[in-house]
Amino acid sequence: MARVSAPVIELVRRTTEPVGAQTLRSSAAAVIAYVVAVWALPHPAPLTAPLTALLVVQVTLYATLTTGIRRVNSVVVGVLIASAFTALVGLNWWSLGLTIFASLIIGRLVRVGEFVPEVAISAMLVLGVSQVASTAWDRVLETLIGAGVGLLFNLLLAPPVWVQPAGASIDGLAREMGGMLRATGADVGGHISVERAADRLHAARRLDHDIVEVDASLRQAEDSLTLNPRVRQGLLSRVVLRTGLDTLEICAVVLRVLSRTLTDLAKARTDETLFPADVAESLTELFGQLADAVESFSELITTPLAENAEEAEAGLADALAVSRATRDRVADLLLENVQEHPRQWQLHGALLAEIDRILDELDIDKRTERLGKELDRRSAQLHERHPWLRSVSRRLGTGQS
């Protein structure tokens, strides 16, 4: 048997991922729209049809259904504007500028939402192929053919689910936080300069930017789960990931506050260690255990519901139990040493409170309670805002979307 080369294997692997799948879907929809338009219309090279199909085939089925009409409107308006300018003045530099200006103004008047630029894009592309179709009506027909192919394509061939990239983003955020906690644990084991402590604080603050990126990835995953016929528990999956990210976001805020507490201690103890040796050793151990708990929590929320969920939950429970035991030991040691280090004793209490907050946010029972409440709220809210989604989801066989 002939051996398959590594580049071919890599190409096949990539085409099974959401980006690769979406690229193939968009290309196929555009080609099909072109073939249908060639068959249905007498004009050669009806490029407006594949253009519209390319715009309508969204990353998610939900986005296609909710934005498809506005996209079609934007393309149709652009086609009509270009047709008018082609009939009156033809294509030159000033007519192009006037077409773009008119397209952007009219696009806002016809309320195509965020697709105003696509009015101008459609107009420019039609101007470039004005010799292809002689009337606005032909171009509108091409647009409708492309829109119909794009919508049917997404209904018959469901778009990819973007849960895996979102889960990878969440897991990456958790591991970054875990690395920060372990680094903090290493710092408390001896003397730490104010500059180093400040660097830790700045790194914790930069987590906000990472959370924004993870949130964007999760929003895409949430849309891909909505009304997707190959997803059976779309609402549950969305809520698990969203509430999980909310928990990690709170933990990131607490980590930032914790870093600020240690920075204040470093400023007050420039000529000595932050903590006595026995306290520092236990704190180093505790921060490592907190890192394990955060990463175990990420593993739990990103693990598919039918695969190793119980094992992930057991791992989190063990990490939390060990962390709480070590936290109690640290609290006892700090209390014993308060007479030796009475200065900034309130920062010791703040440190324990911040650790408690992280442990409380990761608590399994509270997570289950929060998950149940959010499921009820989301389900009621979705059906109240979009009553048609219930019937659509039932027809598609998704149950609760």
mmCIF file of C-alpha atoms in Angstrom:
data_model
loop_
_atom_site.group_PDB
_atom_site.id
_atom_site.type_symbol
_atom_site.label_atom_id
_atom_site.label_comp_id
_atom_site.label_asym_id
_atom_site.label_seq_id
_atom_site.Cartn_x
_atom_site.Cartn_y
_atom_site.Cartn_z
ATOM 1 C CA MET A 1 0.000 0.000 0.000
ATOM 2 C CA ALA A 2 1.308 3.414 -0.930
ATOM 3 C CA ARG A 3 2.314 5.557 1.990
ATOM 4 C CA VAL A 4 0.412 8.837 2.383
ATOM 5 C CA SER A 5 2.701 11.836 2.689
ATOM 6 C CA ALA A 6 2.681 14.043 5.777
ATOM 7 C CA PRO A 7 1.408 17.158 3.938
ATOM 8 C CA VAL A 8 -1.621 15.221 2.688
ATOM 9 C CA ILE A 9 -2.379 13.970 6.203
ATOM 10 C CA GLU A 10 -2.096 17.521 7.526
ATOM 11 C CA LEU A 11 -4.450 18.800 4.809
ATOM 12 C CA VAL A 12 -7.067 16.160 5.654
ATOM 13 C CA ARG A 13 -6.753 16.979 9.367
ATOM 14 C CA ARG A 14 -7.236 20.675 8.787
ATOM 15 C CA THR A 15 -10.309 20.182 6.608
ATOM 16 C CA THR A 16 -12.025 18.430 9.532
ATOM 17 C CA GLU A 17 -11.529 21.488 11.728
ATOM 18 C CA PRO A 18 -14.138 24.301 11.758
ATOM 19 C CA VAL A 19 -12.015 26.736 9.738
ATOM 20 C CA GLY A 20 -11.291 24.185 7.053
ATOM 21 C CA ALA A 21 -14.882 22.966 6.979
ATOM 22 C CA GLN A 22 -16.237 26.502 6.687
ATOM 23 C CA THR A 23 -13.820 27.293 3.850
ATOM 24 C CA LEU A 24 -14.957 24.253 1.899
ATOM 25 C CA ARG A 25 -18.617 25.047 2.559
ATOM 26 C CA SER A 26 -18.288 28.648 1.385
ATOM 27 C CA SER A 27 -16.436 27.616 -1.764
ATOM 28 C CA ALA A 28 -18.953 24.892 -2.580
ATOM 29 C CA ALA A 29 -21.945 27.192 -2.041
ATOM 30 C CA ALA A 30 -20.455 29.854 -4.320
ATOM 31 C CA VAL A 31 -19.761 27.323 -7.075
ATOM 32 C CA ILE A 32 -23.262 25.810 -6.819
ATOM 33 C CA ALA A 33 -24.829 29.265 -6.957
ATOM 34 C CA TYR A 34 -22.811 30.050 -10.089
ATOM 35 C CA VAL A 35 -23.843 26.795 -11.777
ATOM 36 C CA VAL A 36 -27.527 27.368 -10.949
ATOM 37 C CA ALA A 37 -27.369 30.948 -12.209
ATOM 38 C CA VAL A 38 -25.683 29.865 -15.462
ATOM 39 C CA TRP A 39 -28.401 27.258 -15.966
ATOM 40 C CA ALA A 40 -31.312 29.581 -15.062
ATOM 41 C CA LEU A 41 -30.209 32.839 -16.701
ATOM 42 C CA PRO A 42 -29.213 33.548 -20.307
ATOM 43 C CA HIS A 43 -26.251 35.759 -19.438
ATOM 44 C CA PRO A 44 -22.720 34.359 -19.197
ATOM 45 C CA ALA A 45 -20.691 34.524 -15.961
ATOM 46 C CA PRO A 46 -23.381 35.678 -13.500
ATOM 47 C CA LEU A 47 -20.889 36.534 -10.754
ATOM 48 C CA THR A 48 -23.425 38.251 -8.511
ATOM 49 C CA ALA A 49 -24.941 34.859 -7.613
ATOM 50 C CA PRO A 50 -21.755 33.316 -6.150
ATOM 51 C CA LEU A 51 -20.982 36.647 -4.484
ATOM 52 C CA THR A 52 -24.316 36.589 -2.641
ATOM 53 C CA ALA A 53 -23.987 32.914 -1.723
ATOM 54 C CA LEU A 54 -20.553 33.604 -0.291
ATOM 55 C CA LEU A 55 -21.943 36.398 1.877
ATOM 56 C CA VAL A 56 -25.024 34.483 3.011
ATOM 57 C CA VAL A 57 -23.245 31.258 4.013
ATOM 58 C CA GLN A 58 -22.398 32.254 7.549
ATOM 59 C CA VAL A 59 -20.218 30.573 10.098
ATOM 60 C CA THR A 60 -23.323 29.385 11.963
ATOM 61 C CA LEU A 61 -26.849 28.403 11.016
ATOM 62 C CA TYR A 62 -28.294 30.789 13.609
ATOM 63 C CA ALA A 63 -26.386 33.701 12.067
ATOM 64 C CA THR A 64 -27.618 32.728 8.623
ATOM 65 C CA LEU A 65 -31.263 32.732 9.725
ATOM 66 C CA THR A 66 -31.003 35.941 11.736
ATOM 67 C CA THR A 67 -28.809 37.990 9.376
ATOM 68 C CA GLY A 68 -29.514 36.417 5.993
ATOM 69 C CA ILE A 69 -32.323 38.827 5.135
ATOM 70 C CA ARG A 70 -30.217 41.882 5.930
ATOM 71 C CA ARG A 71 -27.365 40.481 3.871
ATOM 72 C CA VAL A 72 -29.626 39.846 0.899
ATOM 73 C CA ASN A 73 -31.047 43.363 1.232
ATOM 74 C CA SER A 74 -27.557 44.842 1.282
ATOM 75 C CA VAL A 75 -26.577 42.985 -1.880
ATOM 76 C CA VAL A 76 -29.822 43.830 -3.696
ATOM 77 C CA VAL A 77 -29.514 47.516 -2.809
ATOM 78 C CA GLY A 78 -25.923 47.540 -3.995
ATOM 79 C CA VAL A 79 -26.906 45.857 -7.245
ATOM 80 C CA LEU A 80 -29.660 48.395 -7.910
ATOM 81 C CA ILE A 81 -27.374 51.352 -7.174
ATOM 82 C CA ALA A 82 -24.671 49.978 -9.457
ATOM 83 C CA SER A 83 -27.211 49.289 -12.186
ATOM 84 C CA ALA A 84 -28.430 52.878 -12.053
ATOM 85 C CA PHE A 85 -24.923 54.322 -12.240
ATOM 86 C CA THR A 86 -23.939 51.922 -15.029
ATOM 87 C CA ALA A 87 -26.910 52.980 -17.121
ATOM 88 C CA LEU A 88 -26.289 56.685 -16.537
ATOM 89 C CA VAL A 89 -22.538 57.277 -16.526
ATOM 90 C CA GLY A 90 -20.622 54.022 -16.778
ATOM 91 C CA LEU A 91 -17.459 53.241 -14.790
ATOM 92 C CA ASN A 92 -14.776 55.860 -14.159
ATOM 93 C CA TRP A 93 -12.991 57.233 -11.108
ATOM 94 C CA TRP A 94 -15.584 59.819 -10.119
ATOM 95 C CA SER A 95 -18.581 57.561 -10.737
ATOM 96 C CA LEU A 96 -16.918 54.896 -8.601
ATOM 97 C CA GLY A 97 -16.498 57.351 -5.743
ATOM 98 C CA LEU A 98 -20.044 58.591 -6.115
ATOM 99 C CA THR A 99 -21.334 54.992 -6.176
ATOM 100 C CA ILE A 100 -19.524 54.147 -2.956
ATOM 101 C CA PHE A 101 -20.752 57.330 -1.275
ATOM 102 C CA ALA A 102 -24.347 56.730 -2.348
ATOM 103 C CA SER A 103 -24.177 53.066 -1.327
ATOM 104 C CA LEU A 104 -23.024 53.882 2.197
ATOM 105 C CA ILE A 105 -25.705 56.565 2.642
ATOM 106 C CA ILE A 106 -28.547 54.489 1.204
ATOM 107 C CA GLY A 107 -27.380 51.411 3.119
ATOM 108 C CA ARG A 108 -28.005 53.234 6.389
ATOM 109 C CA LEU A 109 -31.407 54.441 5.201
ATOM 110 C CA VAL A 110 -32.634 50.939 4.312
ATOM 111 C CA ARG A 111 -31.499 49.608 7.709
ATOM 112 C CA VAL A 112 -29.247 46.730 6.735
ATOM 113 C CA GLY A 113 -27.515 47.021 10.096
ATOM 114 C CA GLU A 114 -23.871 46.056 10.240
ATOM 115 C CA PHE A 115 -23.871 45.135 6.553
ATOM 116 C CA VAL A 116 -23.746 48.709 5.238
ATOM 117 C CA PRO A 117 -20.233 48.177 3.780
ATOM 118 C CA GLU A 118 -21.542 45.198 1.808
ATOM 119 C CA VAL A 119 -23.902 47.531 -0.093
ATOM 120 C CA ALA A 120 -20.867 49.393 -1.417
ATOM 121 C CA ILE A 121 -18.921 46.174 -2.003
ATOM 122 C CA SER A 122 -21.765 44.679 -4.037
ATOM 123 C CA ALA A 123 -22.131 47.869 -6.046
ATOM 124 C CA MET A 124 -18.411 47.981 -6.865
ATOM 125 C CA LEU A 125 -18.318 44.332 -7.923
ATOM 126 C CA VAL A 126 -21.342 44.778 -10.164
ATOM 127 C CA LEU A 127 -19.782 47.888 -11.705
ATOM 128 C CA GLY A 128 -16.759 45.790 -12.567
ATOM 129 C CA VAL A 129 -18.863 43.216 -14.437
ATOM 130 C CA SER A 130 -21.460 45.614 -15.818
ATOM 131 C CA GLN A 131 -21.093 44.094 -19.262
ATOM 132 C CA VAL A 132 -22.341 40.743 -17.982
ATOM 133 C CA ALA A 133 -25.951 41.616 -17.247
ATOM 134 C CA SER A 134 -27.743 44.335 -19.104
ATOM 135 C CA THR A 135 -30.552 45.059 -16.674
ATOM 136 C CA ALA A 136 -30.981 45.516 -12.957
ATOM 137 C CA TRP A 137 -33.603 42.785 -12.932
ATOM 138 C CA ASP A 138 -31.092 40.198 -14.180
ATOM 139 C CA ARG A 139 -28.714 41.156 -11.410
ATOM 140 C CA VAL A 140 -31.459 40.978 -8.814
ATOM 141 C CA LEU A 141 -32.323 37.484 -10.030
ATOM 142 C CA GLU A 142 -28.672 36.510 -9.703
ATOM 143 C CA THR A 143 -28.694 37.883 -6.167
ATOM 144 C CA LEU A 144 -31.802 35.940 -5.231
ATOM 145 C CA ILE A 145 -30.357 32.744 -6.692
ATOM 146 C CA GLY A 146 -27.185 33.197 -4.660
ATOM 147 C CA ALA A 147 -29.146 33.951 -1.499
ATOM 148 C CA GLY A 148 -31.385 30.935 -1.984
ATOM 149 C CA VAL A 149 -28.443 28.611 -2.549
ATOM 150 C CA GLY A 150 -26.669 29.993 0.509
ATOM 151 C CA LEU A 151 -29.682 29.575 2.775
ATOM 152 C CA LEU A 152 -30.477 26.073 1.519
ATOM 153 C CA PHE A 153 -26.842 25.107 1.812
ATOM 154 C CA ASN A 154 -26.804 25.937 5.512
ATOM 155 C CA LEU A 155 -30.159 24.297 6.146
ATOM 156 C CA LEU A 156 -29.257 21.040 4.395
ATOM 157 C CA LEU A 157 -25.564 20.925 5.342
ATOM 158 C CA ALA A 158 -25.254 22.214 8.882
ATOM 159 C CA PRO A 159 -22.325 24.526 9.573
ATOM 160 C CA PRO A 160 -19.492 23.275 11.807
ATOM 161 C CA VAL A 161 -19.729 23.469 15.570
ATOM 162 C CA TRP A 162 -17.112 25.778 17.084
ATOM 163 C CA VAL A 163 -17.137 24.306 20.581
ATOM 164 C CA GLN A 164 -13.685 22.748 20.343
ATOM 165 C CA PRO A 165 -11.869 26.035 19.514
ATOM 166 C CA ALA A 166 -13.810 27.782 22.294
ATOM 167 C CA GLY A 167 -12.946 25.013 24.725
ATOM 168 C CA ALA A 168 -9.294 25.263 23.746
ATOM 169 C CA SER A 169 -9.402 29.023 24.371
ATOM 170 C CA ILE A 170 -10.948 28.529 27.806
ATOM 171 C CA ASP A 171 -8.426 25.842 28.662
ATOM 172 C CA GLY A 172 -5.588 28.087 27.532
ATOM 173 C CA LEU A 173 -6.851 30.870 29.797
ATOM 174 C CA ALA A 174 -7.087 28.485 32.761
ATOM 175 C CA ARG A 175 -3.575 27.166 32.201
ATOM 176 C CA GLU A 176 -2.237 30.705 31.973
ATOM 177 C CA MET A 177 -3.874 31.469 35.306
ATOM 178 C CA GLY A 178 -2.481 28.246 36.722
ATOM 179 C CA GLY A 179 1.002 29.254 35.624
ATOM 180 C CA MET A 180 0.585 32.629 37.335
ATOM 181 C CA LEU A 181 -0.516 30.969 40.574
ATOM 182 C CA ARG A 182 2.484 28.629 40.566
ATOM 183 C CA ALA A 183 4.827 31.529 39.815
ATOM 184 C CA THR A 184 3.293 33.472 42.700
ATOM 185 C CA GLY A 185 3.804 30.475 44.954
ATOM 186 C CA ALA A 186 7.466 30.389 44.001
ATOM 187 C CA ASP A 187 7.817 34.093 44.798
ATOM 188 C CA VAL A 188 6.440 33.895 48.336
ATOM 189 C CA GLY A 189 9.109 31.367 49.275
ATOM 190 C CA GLY A 190 11.720 34.066 49.849
ATOM 191 C CA HIS A 191 12.441 37.738 49.384
ATOM 192 C CA ILE A 192 10.755 39.339 46.382
ATOM 193 C CA SER A 193 11.578 42.770 45.032
ATOM 194 C CA VAL A 194 8.903 45.378 44.525
ATOM 195 C CA GLU A 195 9.659 45.374 40.793
ATOM 196 C CA ARG A 196 9.095 41.639 40.504
ATOM 197 C CA ALA A 197 5.879 41.831 42.476
ATOM 198 C CA ALA A 198 4.703 44.685 40.240
ATOM 199 C CA ASP A 199 5.472 42.594 37.165
ATOM 200 C CA ARG A 200 3.257 39.836 38.540
ATOM 201 C CA LEU A 201 0.503 42.377 39.082
ATOM 202 C CA HIS A 202 0.780 43.695 35.513
ATOM 203 C CA ALA A 203 0.657 40.143 34.168
ATOM 204 C CA ALA A 204 -2.531 39.507 36.150
ATOM 205 C CA ARG A 205 -4.062 42.687 34.770
ATOM 206 C CA ARG A 206 -3.288 41.589 31.221
ATOM 207 C CA LEU A 207 -5.608 38.636 31.738
ATOM 208 C CA ASP A 208 -8.460 41.015 30.887
ATOM 209 C CA HIS A 209 -7.303 41.101 27.269
ATOM 210 C CA ASP A 210 -7.154 37.316 27.123
ATOM 211 C CA ILE A 211 -10.666 37.061 28.541
ATOM 212 C CA VAL A 212 -11.978 39.347 25.785
ATOM 213 C CA GLU A 213 -10.496 37.045 23.135
ATOM 214 C CA VAL A 214 -11.862 33.938 24.825
ATOM 215 C CA ASP A 215 -15.267 35.588 25.085
ATOM 216 C CA ALA A 216 -15.296 36.262 21.336
ATOM 217 C CA SER A 217 -14.430 32.619 20.627
ATOM 218 C CA LEU A 218 -17.169 31.480 22.990
ATOM 219 C CA ARG A 219 -19.764 33.726 21.353
ATOM 220 C CA GLN A 220 -18.994 32.098 18.034
ATOM 221 C CA ALA A 221 -19.372 28.669 19.633
ATOM 222 C CA GLU A 222 -22.707 29.676 21.187
ATOM 223 C CA ASP A 223 -24.049 30.740 17.800
ATOM 224 C CA SER A 224 -22.834 27.514 16.202
ATOM 225 C CA LEU A 225 -24.773 25.460 18.759
ATOM 226 C CA THR A 226 -28.034 27.347 18.310
ATOM 227 C CA LEU A 227 -30.475 25.585 15.935
ATOM 228 C CA ASN A 228 -27.728 23.243 14.741
ATOM 229 C CA PRO A 229 -29.429 19.931 13.827
ATOM 230 C CA ARG A 230 -26.399 17.865 14.792
ATOM 231 C CA VAL A 231 -26.319 19.232 18.331
ATOM 232 C CA ARG A 232 -28.661 17.568 20.820
ATOM 233 C CA GLN A 233 -28.007 19.578 23.967
ATOM 234 C CA GLY A 234 -27.076 22.939 22.544
ATOM 235 C CA LEU A 235 -28.479 25.044 25.378
ATOM 236 C CA LEU A 236 -26.767 22.930 28.027
ATOM 237 C CA SER A 237 -23.415 23.073 26.232
ATOM 238 C CA ARG A 238 -23.651 26.840 25.800
ATOM 239 C CA VAL A 239 -24.540 27.431 29.445
ATOM 240 C CA VAL A 240 -21.790 25.120 30.711
ATOM 241 C CA LEU A 241 -19.150 26.999 28.742
ATOM 242 C CA ARG A 242 -20.554 30.469 29.478
ATOM 243 C CA THR A 243 -20.920 29.957 33.229
ATOM 244 C CA GLY A 244 -17.504 28.333 33.266
ATOM 245 C CA LEU A 245 -15.916 31.352 31.607
ATOM 246 C CA ASP A 246 -17.761 33.646 34.039
ATOM 247 C CA THR A 247 -16.227 31.709 36.924
ATOM 248 C CA LEU A 248 -12.747 31.931 35.455
ATOM 249 C CA GLU A 249 -13.243 35.655 34.872
ATOM 250 C CA ILE A 250 -14.085 36.158 38.541
ATOM 251 C CA CYS A 251 -11.058 34.081 39.516
ATOM 252 C CA ALA A 252 -8.908 36.262 37.262
ATOM 253 C CA VAL A 253 -10.186 39.365 39.041
ATOM 254 C CA VAL A 254 -9.412 37.796 42.417
ATOM 255 C CA LEU A 255 -5.973 36.800 41.158
ATOM 256 C CA ARG A 256 -5.344 40.411 40.227
ATOM 257 C CA VAL A 257 -6.391 41.554 43.697
ATOM 258 C CA LEU A 258 -4.246 38.850 45.259
ATOM 259 C CA SER A 259 -1.263 40.038 43.237
ATOM 260 C CA ARG A 260 -1.898 43.559 44.464
ATOM 261 C CA THR A 261 -1.927 42.314 48.082
ATOM 262 C CA LEU A 262 1.448 40.639 47.611
ATOM 263 C CA THR A 263 2.787 43.769 45.919
ATOM 264 C CA ASP A 264 1.763 45.832 48.950
ATOM 265 C CA LEU A 265 3.505 43.332 51.205
ATOM 266 C CA ALA A 266 6.648 43.526 49.076
ATOM 267 C CA LYS A 267 6.630 47.323 49.391
ATOM 268 C CA ALA A 268 6.345 47.073 53.175
ATOM 269 C CA ARG A 269 9.003 44.355 53.576
ATOM 270 C CA THR A 270 11.805 45.389 51.275
ATOM 271 C CA ASP A 271 14.532 44.070 53.578
ATOM 272 C CA GLU A 272 12.959 40.785 54.633
ATOM 273 C CA THR A 273 11.043 37.851 53.319
ATOM 274 C CA LEU A 274 7.319 38.189 52.788
ATOM 275 C CA PHE A 275 6.521 35.367 55.201
ATOM 276 C CA PRO A 276 8.314 33.158 57.696
ATOM 277 C CA ALA A 277 9.780 29.974 56.259
ATOM 278 C CA ASP A 278 7.036 27.638 57.504
ATOM 279 C CA VAL A 279 4.265 29.905 56.235
ATOM 280 C CA ALA A 280 6.018 30.441 52.901
ATOM 281 C CA GLU A 281 6.417 26.704 52.362
ATOM 282 C CA SER A 282 2.727 26.064 52.966
ATOM 283 C CA LEU A 283 1.730 29.020 50.807
ATOM 284 C CA THR A 284 3.854 27.727 47.936
ATOM 285 C CA GLU A 285 2.103 24.389 48.252
ATOM 286 C CA LEU A 286 -1.300 26.088 48.415
ATOM 287 C CA PHE A 287 -0.758 28.183 45.300
ATOM 288 C CA GLY A 288 0.270 25.071 43.402
ATOM 289 C CA GLN A 289 -2.896 23.331 44.534
ATOM 290 C CA LEU A 290 -5.014 26.317 43.524
ATOM 291 C CA ALA A 291 -3.431 26.145 40.077
ATOM 292 C CA ASP A 292 -4.373 22.458 39.872
ATOM 293 C CA ALA A 293 -7.939 23.316 40.904
ATOM 294 C CA VAL A 294 -8.300 26.026 38.257
ATOM 295 C CA GLU A 295 -6.991 23.717 35.548
ATOM 296 C CA SER A 296 -9.226 20.869 36.760
ATOM 297 C CA PHE A 297 -12.211 23.203 36.608
ATOM 298 C CA SER A 298 -11.347 24.071 33.014
ATOM 299 C CA GLU A 299 -11.055 20.399 32.161
ATOM 300 C CA LEU A 300 -14.494 19.789 33.660
ATOM 301 C CA ILE A 301 -16.321 22.503 31.715
ATOM 302 C CA THR A 302 -14.586 21.765 28.411
ATOM 303 C CA THR A 303 -14.982 17.987 28.573
ATOM 304 C CA PRO A 304 -17.827 16.713 26.353
ATOM 305 C CA LEU A 305 -20.800 15.703 28.457
ATOM 306 C CA ALA A 306 -20.579 12.033 27.539
ATOM 307 C CA GLU A 307 -16.806 11.702 27.798
ATOM 308 C CA ASN A 308 -14.932 11.525 31.105
ATOM 309 C CA ALA A 309 -17.154 14.133 32.790
ATOM 310 C CA GLU A 310 -17.295 12.158 36.031
ATOM 311 C CA GLU A 311 -13.525 11.717 36.044
ATOM 312 C CA ALA A 312 -13.007 15.452 35.499
ATOM 313 C CA GLU A 313 -15.423 16.306 38.319
ATOM 314 C CA ALA A 314 -13.670 13.872 40.655
ATOM 315 C CA GLY A 315 -10.340 15.500 39.822
ATOM 316 C CA LEU A 316 -11.714 18.934 40.652
ATOM 317 C CA ALA A 317 -13.231 17.688 43.916
ATOM 318 C CA ASP A 318 -9.883 16.224 44.988
ATOM 319 C CA ALA A 319 -8.012 19.426 44.064
ATOM 320 C CA LEU A 320 -10.463 21.557 46.050
ATOM 321 C CA ALA A 321 -10.344 19.278 49.090
ATOM 322 C CA VAL A 322 -6.549 19.350 49.198
ATOM 323 C CA SER A 323 -6.504 23.130 48.682
ATOM 324 C CA ARG A 324 -8.963 23.738 51.527
ATOM 325 C CA ALA A 325 -6.937 21.590 53.904
ATOM 326 C CA THR A 326 -3.759 23.470 53.046
ATOM 327 C CA ARG A 327 -5.570 26.802 53.338
ATOM 328 C CA ASP A 328 -6.627 25.948 56.908
ATOM 329 C CA ARG A 329 -3.043 25.051 57.767
ATOM 330 C CA VAL A 330 -1.811 28.349 56.325
ATOM 331 C CA ALA A 331 -4.427 30.239 58.348
ATOM 332 C CA ASP A 332 -3.245 28.559 61.569
ATOM 333 C CA LEU A 333 0.386 29.347 60.795
ATOM 334 C CA LEU A 334 -0.392 32.983 60.033
ATOM 335 C CA LEU A 335 -2.265 33.277 63.298
ATOM 336 C CA GLU A 336 0.669 31.804 65.219
ATOM 337 C CA ASN A 337 3.130 34.173 63.555
ATOM 338 C CA VAL A 338 1.072 37.325 63.851
ATOM 339 C CA GLN A 339 2.986 38.331 66.993
ATOM 340 C CA GLU A 340 6.300 38.104 65.152
ATOM 341 C CA HIS A 341 5.012 39.990 62.102
ATOM 342 C CA PRO A 342 2.276 42.295 63.393
ATOM 343 C CA ARG A 343 2.845 44.857 60.655
ATOM 344 C CA GLN A 344 0.445 44.675 57.726
ATOM 345 C CA TRP A 345 -1.478 41.911 59.492
ATOM 346 C CA GLN A 346 -4.579 43.038 57.576
ATOM 347 C CA LEU A 347 -2.872 42.020 54.320
ATOM 348 C CA HIS A 348 -2.560 38.490 55.666
ATOM 349 C CA GLY A 349 -6.310 38.449 56.218
ATOM 350 C CA ALA A 350 -6.890 39.870 52.736
ATOM 351 C CA LEU A 351 -4.709 37.151 51.253
ATOM 352 C CA LEU A 352 -6.741 34.435 52.971
ATOM 353 C CA ALA A 353 -10.004 36.071 51.892
ATOM 354 C CA GLU A 354 -8.867 36.133 48.264
ATOM 355 C CA ILE A 355 -7.876 32.481 48.416
ATOM 356 C CA ASP A 356 -11.258 31.665 49.929
ATOM 357 C CA ARG A 357 -12.997 33.507 47.100
ATOM 358 C CA ILE A 358 -11.223 31.436 44.452
ATOM 359 C CA LEU A 359 -12.100 28.208 46.247
ATOM 360 C CA ASP A 360 -15.696 29.346 46.630
ATOM 361 C CA GLU A 361 -16.024 30.184 42.931
ATOM 362 C CA LEU A 362 -14.704 26.758 41.942
ATOM 363 C CA ASP A 363 -16.975 24.889 44.365
ATOM 364 C CA ILE A 364 -18.795 22.043 42.586
ATOM 365 C CA ASP A 365 -22.095 22.326 44.465
ATOM 366 C CA LYS A 366 -22.358 26.064 43.854
ATOM 367 C CA ARG A 367 -21.447 25.555 40.207
ATOM 368 C CA THR A 368 -24.254 22.992 39.841
ATOM 369 C CA GLU A 369 -26.755 25.350 41.474
ATOM 370 C CA ARG A 370 -25.635 28.252 39.282
ATOM 371 C CA LEU A 371 -25.825 26.063 36.199
ATOM 372 C CA GLY A 372 -29.398 25.026 36.931
ATOM 373 C CA LYS A 373 -30.576 28.592 37.488
ATOM 374 C CA GLU A 374 -28.873 29.812 34.335
ATOM 375 C CA LEU A 375 -30.393 26.993 32.276
ATOM 376 C CA ASP A 376 -33.891 27.935 33.441
ATOM 377 C CA ARG A 377 -33.285 31.627 32.830
ATOM 378 C CA ARG A 378 -31.788 31.160 29.373
ATOM 379 C CA SER A 379 -34.520 28.789 28.238
ATOM 380 C CA ALA A 380 -37.318 31.095 29.379
ATOM 381 C CA GLN A 381 -35.600 34.150 27.919
ATOM 382 C CA LEU A 382 -34.966 32.533 24.559
ATOM 383 C CA HIS A 383 -38.529 31.375 24.095
ATOM 384 C CA GLU A 384 -39.919 34.700 25.260
ATOM 385 C CA ARG A 385 -37.832 36.727 22.813
ATOM 386 C CA HIS A 386 -38.027 34.322 19.884
ATOM 387 C CA PRO A 387 -41.139 32.124 20.140
ATOM 388 C CA TRP A 388 -40.493 30.875 16.620
ATOM 389 C CA LEU A 389 -37.245 29.266 17.749
ATOM 390 C CA ARG A 390 -39.161 26.600 19.690
ATOM 391 C CA SER A 391 -40.989 25.350 16.618
ATOM 392 C CA VAL A 392 -37.888 25.605 14.434
ATOM 393 C CA SER A 393 -35.741 23.707 16.943
ATOM 394 C CA ARG A 394 -38.364 20.973 17.213
ATOM 395 C CA ARG A 395 -38.526 20.628 13.441
ATOM 396 C CA LEU A 396 -34.743 20.380 13.274
ATOM 397 C CA GLY A 397 -34.721 17.808 16.053
ATOM 398 C CA THR A 398 -32.546 19.788 18.441
ATOM 399 C CA GLY A 399 -34.936 19.846 21.368
ATOM 400 C CA GLN A 400 -33.955 22.864 23.425
ATOM 401 C CA SER A 401 -31.689 24.993 21.286
#
